[in-house]
JSON list of C-alpha atoms in Angstrom, two decimals:
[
{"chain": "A", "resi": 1, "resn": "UNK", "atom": "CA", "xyz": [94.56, 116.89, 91.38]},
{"chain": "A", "resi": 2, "resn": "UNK", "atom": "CA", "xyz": [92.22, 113.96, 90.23]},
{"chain": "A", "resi": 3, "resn": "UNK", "atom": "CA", "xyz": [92.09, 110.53, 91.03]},
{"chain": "A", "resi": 4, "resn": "UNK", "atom": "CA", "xyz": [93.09, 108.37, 88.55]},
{"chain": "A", "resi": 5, "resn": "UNK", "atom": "CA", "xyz": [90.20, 106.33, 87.52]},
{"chain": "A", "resi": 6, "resn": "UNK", "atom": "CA", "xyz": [87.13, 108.24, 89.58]},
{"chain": "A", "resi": 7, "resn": "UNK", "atom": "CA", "xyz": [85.85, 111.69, 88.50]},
{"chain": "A", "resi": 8, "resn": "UNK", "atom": "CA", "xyz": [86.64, 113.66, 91.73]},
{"chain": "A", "resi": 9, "resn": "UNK", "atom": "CA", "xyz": [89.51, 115.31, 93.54]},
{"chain": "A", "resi": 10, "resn": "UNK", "atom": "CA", "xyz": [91.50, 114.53, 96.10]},
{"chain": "A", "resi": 11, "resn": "UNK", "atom": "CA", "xyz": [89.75, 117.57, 98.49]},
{"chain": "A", "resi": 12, "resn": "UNK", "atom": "CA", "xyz": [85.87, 116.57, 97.98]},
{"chain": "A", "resi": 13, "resn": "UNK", "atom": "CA", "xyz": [84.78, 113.42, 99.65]},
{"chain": "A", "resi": 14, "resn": "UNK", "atom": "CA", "xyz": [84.29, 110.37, 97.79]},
{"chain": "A", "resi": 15, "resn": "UNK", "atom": "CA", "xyz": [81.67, 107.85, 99.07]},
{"chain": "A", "resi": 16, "resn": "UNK", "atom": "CA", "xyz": [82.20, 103.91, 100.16]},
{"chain": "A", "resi": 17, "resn": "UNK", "atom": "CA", "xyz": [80.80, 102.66, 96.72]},
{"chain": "A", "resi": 18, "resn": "UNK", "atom": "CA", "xyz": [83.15, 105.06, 94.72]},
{"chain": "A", "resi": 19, "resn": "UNK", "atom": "CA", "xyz": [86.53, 104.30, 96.77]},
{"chain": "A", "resi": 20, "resn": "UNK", "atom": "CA", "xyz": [85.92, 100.65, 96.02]},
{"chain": "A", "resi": 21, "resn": "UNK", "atom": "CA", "xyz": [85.25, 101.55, 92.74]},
{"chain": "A", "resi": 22, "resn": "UNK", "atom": "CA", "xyz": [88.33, 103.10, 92.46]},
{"chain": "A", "resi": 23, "resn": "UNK", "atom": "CA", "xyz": [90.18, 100.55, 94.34]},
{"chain": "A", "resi": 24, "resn": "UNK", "atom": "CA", "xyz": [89.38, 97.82, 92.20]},
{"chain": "A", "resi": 25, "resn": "UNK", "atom": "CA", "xyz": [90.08, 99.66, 89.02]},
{"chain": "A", "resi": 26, "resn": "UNK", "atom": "CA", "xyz": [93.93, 98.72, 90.49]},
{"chain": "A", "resi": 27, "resn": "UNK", "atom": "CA", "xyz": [92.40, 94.68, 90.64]},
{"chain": "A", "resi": 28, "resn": "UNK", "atom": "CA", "xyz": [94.48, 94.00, 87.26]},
{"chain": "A", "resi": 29, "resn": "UNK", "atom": "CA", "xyz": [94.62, 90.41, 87.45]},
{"chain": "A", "resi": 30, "resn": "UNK", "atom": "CA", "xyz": [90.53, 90.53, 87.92]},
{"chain": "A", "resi": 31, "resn": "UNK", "atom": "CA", "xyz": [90.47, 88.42, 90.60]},
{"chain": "A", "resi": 32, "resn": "UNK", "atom": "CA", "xyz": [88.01, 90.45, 92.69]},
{"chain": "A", "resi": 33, "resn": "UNK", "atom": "CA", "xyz": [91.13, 91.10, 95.66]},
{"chain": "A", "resi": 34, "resn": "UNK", "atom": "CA", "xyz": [93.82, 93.37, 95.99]},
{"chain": "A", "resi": 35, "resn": "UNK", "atom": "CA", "xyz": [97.25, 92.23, 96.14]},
{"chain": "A", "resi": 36, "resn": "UNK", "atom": "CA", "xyz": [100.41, 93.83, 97.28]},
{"chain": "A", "resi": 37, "resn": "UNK", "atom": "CA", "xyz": [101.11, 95.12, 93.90]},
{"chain": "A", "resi": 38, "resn": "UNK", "atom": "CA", "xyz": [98.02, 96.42, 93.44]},
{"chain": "A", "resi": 39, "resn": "UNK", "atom": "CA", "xyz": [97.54, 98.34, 96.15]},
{"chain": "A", "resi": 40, "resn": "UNK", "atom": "CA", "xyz": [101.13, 99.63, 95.31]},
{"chain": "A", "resi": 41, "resn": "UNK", "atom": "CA", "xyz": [100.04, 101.07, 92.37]},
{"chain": "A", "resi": 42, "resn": "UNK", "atom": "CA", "xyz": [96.85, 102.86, 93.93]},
{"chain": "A", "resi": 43, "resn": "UNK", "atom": "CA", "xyz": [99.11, 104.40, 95.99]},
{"chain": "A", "resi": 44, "resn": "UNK", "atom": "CA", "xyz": [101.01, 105.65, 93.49]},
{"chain": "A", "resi": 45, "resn": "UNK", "atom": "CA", "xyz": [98.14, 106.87, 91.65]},
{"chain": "A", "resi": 46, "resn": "UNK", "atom": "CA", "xyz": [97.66, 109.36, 94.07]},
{"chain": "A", "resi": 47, "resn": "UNK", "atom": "CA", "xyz": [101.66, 110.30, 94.28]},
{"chain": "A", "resi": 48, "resn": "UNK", "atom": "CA", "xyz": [101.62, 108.74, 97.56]},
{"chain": "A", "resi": 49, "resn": "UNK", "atom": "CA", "xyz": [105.21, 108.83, 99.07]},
{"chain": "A", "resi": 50, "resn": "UNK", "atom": "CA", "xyz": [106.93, 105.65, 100.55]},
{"chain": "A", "resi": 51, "resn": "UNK", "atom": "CA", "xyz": [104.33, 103.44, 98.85]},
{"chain": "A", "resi": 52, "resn": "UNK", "atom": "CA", "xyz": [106.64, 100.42, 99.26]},
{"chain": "A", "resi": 53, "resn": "UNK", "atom": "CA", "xyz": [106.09, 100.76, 103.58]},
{"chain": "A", "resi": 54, "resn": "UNK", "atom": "CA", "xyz": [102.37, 102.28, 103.12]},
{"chain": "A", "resi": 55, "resn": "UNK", "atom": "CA", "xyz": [101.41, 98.97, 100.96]},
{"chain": "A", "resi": 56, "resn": "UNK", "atom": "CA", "xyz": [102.82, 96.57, 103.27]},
{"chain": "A", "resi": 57, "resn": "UNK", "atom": "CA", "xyz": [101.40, 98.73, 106.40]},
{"chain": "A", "resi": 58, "resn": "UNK", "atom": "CA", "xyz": [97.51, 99.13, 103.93]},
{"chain": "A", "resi": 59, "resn": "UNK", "atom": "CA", "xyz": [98.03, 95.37, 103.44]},
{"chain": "A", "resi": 60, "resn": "UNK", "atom": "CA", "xyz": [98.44, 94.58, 107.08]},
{"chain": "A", "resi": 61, "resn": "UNK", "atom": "CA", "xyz": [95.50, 96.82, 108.23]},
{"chain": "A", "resi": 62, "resn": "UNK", "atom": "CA", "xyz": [92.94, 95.55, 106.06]},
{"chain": "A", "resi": 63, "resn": "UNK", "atom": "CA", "xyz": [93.52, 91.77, 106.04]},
{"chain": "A", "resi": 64, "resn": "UNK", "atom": "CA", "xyz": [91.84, 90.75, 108.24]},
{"chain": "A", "resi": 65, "resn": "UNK", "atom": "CA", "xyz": [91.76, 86.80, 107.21]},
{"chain": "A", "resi": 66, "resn": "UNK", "atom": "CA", "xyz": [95.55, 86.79, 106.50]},
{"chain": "A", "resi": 67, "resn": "UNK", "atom": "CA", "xyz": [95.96, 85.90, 103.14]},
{"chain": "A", "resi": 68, "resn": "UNK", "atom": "CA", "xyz": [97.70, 88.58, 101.83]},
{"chain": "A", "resi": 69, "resn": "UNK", "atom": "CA", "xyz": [95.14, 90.18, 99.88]},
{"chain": "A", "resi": 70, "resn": "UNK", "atom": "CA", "xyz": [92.42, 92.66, 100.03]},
{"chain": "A", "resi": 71, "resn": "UNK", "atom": "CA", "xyz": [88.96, 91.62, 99.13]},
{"chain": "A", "resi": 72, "resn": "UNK", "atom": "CA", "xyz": [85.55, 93.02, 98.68]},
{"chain": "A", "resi": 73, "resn": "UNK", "atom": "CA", "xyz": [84.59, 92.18, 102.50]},
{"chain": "A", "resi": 74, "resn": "UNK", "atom": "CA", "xyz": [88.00, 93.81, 104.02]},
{"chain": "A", "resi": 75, "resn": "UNK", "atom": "CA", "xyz": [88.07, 96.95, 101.52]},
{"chain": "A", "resi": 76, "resn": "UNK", "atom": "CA", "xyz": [86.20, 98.81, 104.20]},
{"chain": "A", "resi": 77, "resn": "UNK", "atom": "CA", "xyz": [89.12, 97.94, 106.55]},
{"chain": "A", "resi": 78, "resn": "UNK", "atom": "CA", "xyz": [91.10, 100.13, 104.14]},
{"chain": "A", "resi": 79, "resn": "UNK", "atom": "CA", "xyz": [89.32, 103.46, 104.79]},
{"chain": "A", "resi": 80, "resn": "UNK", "atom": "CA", "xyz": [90.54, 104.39, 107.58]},
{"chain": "A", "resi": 81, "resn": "UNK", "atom": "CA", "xyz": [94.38, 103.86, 106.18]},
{"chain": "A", "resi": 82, "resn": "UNK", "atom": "CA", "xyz": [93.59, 105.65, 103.09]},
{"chain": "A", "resi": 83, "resn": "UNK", "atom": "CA", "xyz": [92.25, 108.62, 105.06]},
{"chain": "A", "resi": 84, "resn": "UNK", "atom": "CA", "xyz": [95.32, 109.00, 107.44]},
{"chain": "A", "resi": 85, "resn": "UNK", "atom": "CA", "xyz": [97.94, 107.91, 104.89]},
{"chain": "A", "resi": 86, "resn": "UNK", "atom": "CA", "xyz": [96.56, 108.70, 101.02]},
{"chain": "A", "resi": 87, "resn": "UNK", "atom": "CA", "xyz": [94.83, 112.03, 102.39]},
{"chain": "A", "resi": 88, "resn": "UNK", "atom": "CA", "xyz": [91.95, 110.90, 100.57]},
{"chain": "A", "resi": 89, "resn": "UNK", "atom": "CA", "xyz": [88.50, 112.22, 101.87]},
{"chain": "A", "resi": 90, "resn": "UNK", "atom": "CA", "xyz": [86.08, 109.09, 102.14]},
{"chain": "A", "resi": 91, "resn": "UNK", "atom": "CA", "xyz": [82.61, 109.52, 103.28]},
{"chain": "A", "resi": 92, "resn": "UNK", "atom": "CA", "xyz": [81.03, 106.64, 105.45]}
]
């Protein structure tokens, strides 16, 4: 099963540069963060079950100033999340 947006599958690893790649594809607005929405919908790309409670729970993880988005600085806090809860394989 691919990732929308990136060339490889869910079981190989995908390095930093490509998740944030892929991450941002989901940055619709193009304001270089990731809202709530957003991430909603890169959850869903990857047929991610209760994305509703996995975006807030993504959100609250990786923002780390509190503004309710996701940036380019805090999209490493993400891995971790997306590891445990997407069951994507990201390489560090």
């Amino acid at each position: 099963m691919a990732i929308k947006g990136t060339p490889r599958s869910l079981q190989q690893d995908m390095s930093l540069e490509e998740f944030k790649e892929w991450i941002f594809k989901f940055d619709t607005d193009g304001d270089g963060r990731i809202s709530k929405a957003e991430l909603k919908r890169a959850i869903r790309s990857v047929r991610g079950r209760f994305s509703s409670w996995k975006t807030r729970r993504g959100i609250r993880l990786a923002d780390s100033d509190g503004d309710g988005y996701i940036d380019e600085n805090e999209v490493e806090n993400l891995i971790e999340f997306a590891k445990k809860n997407l069951g994507l394989k990201i390489a560090v």
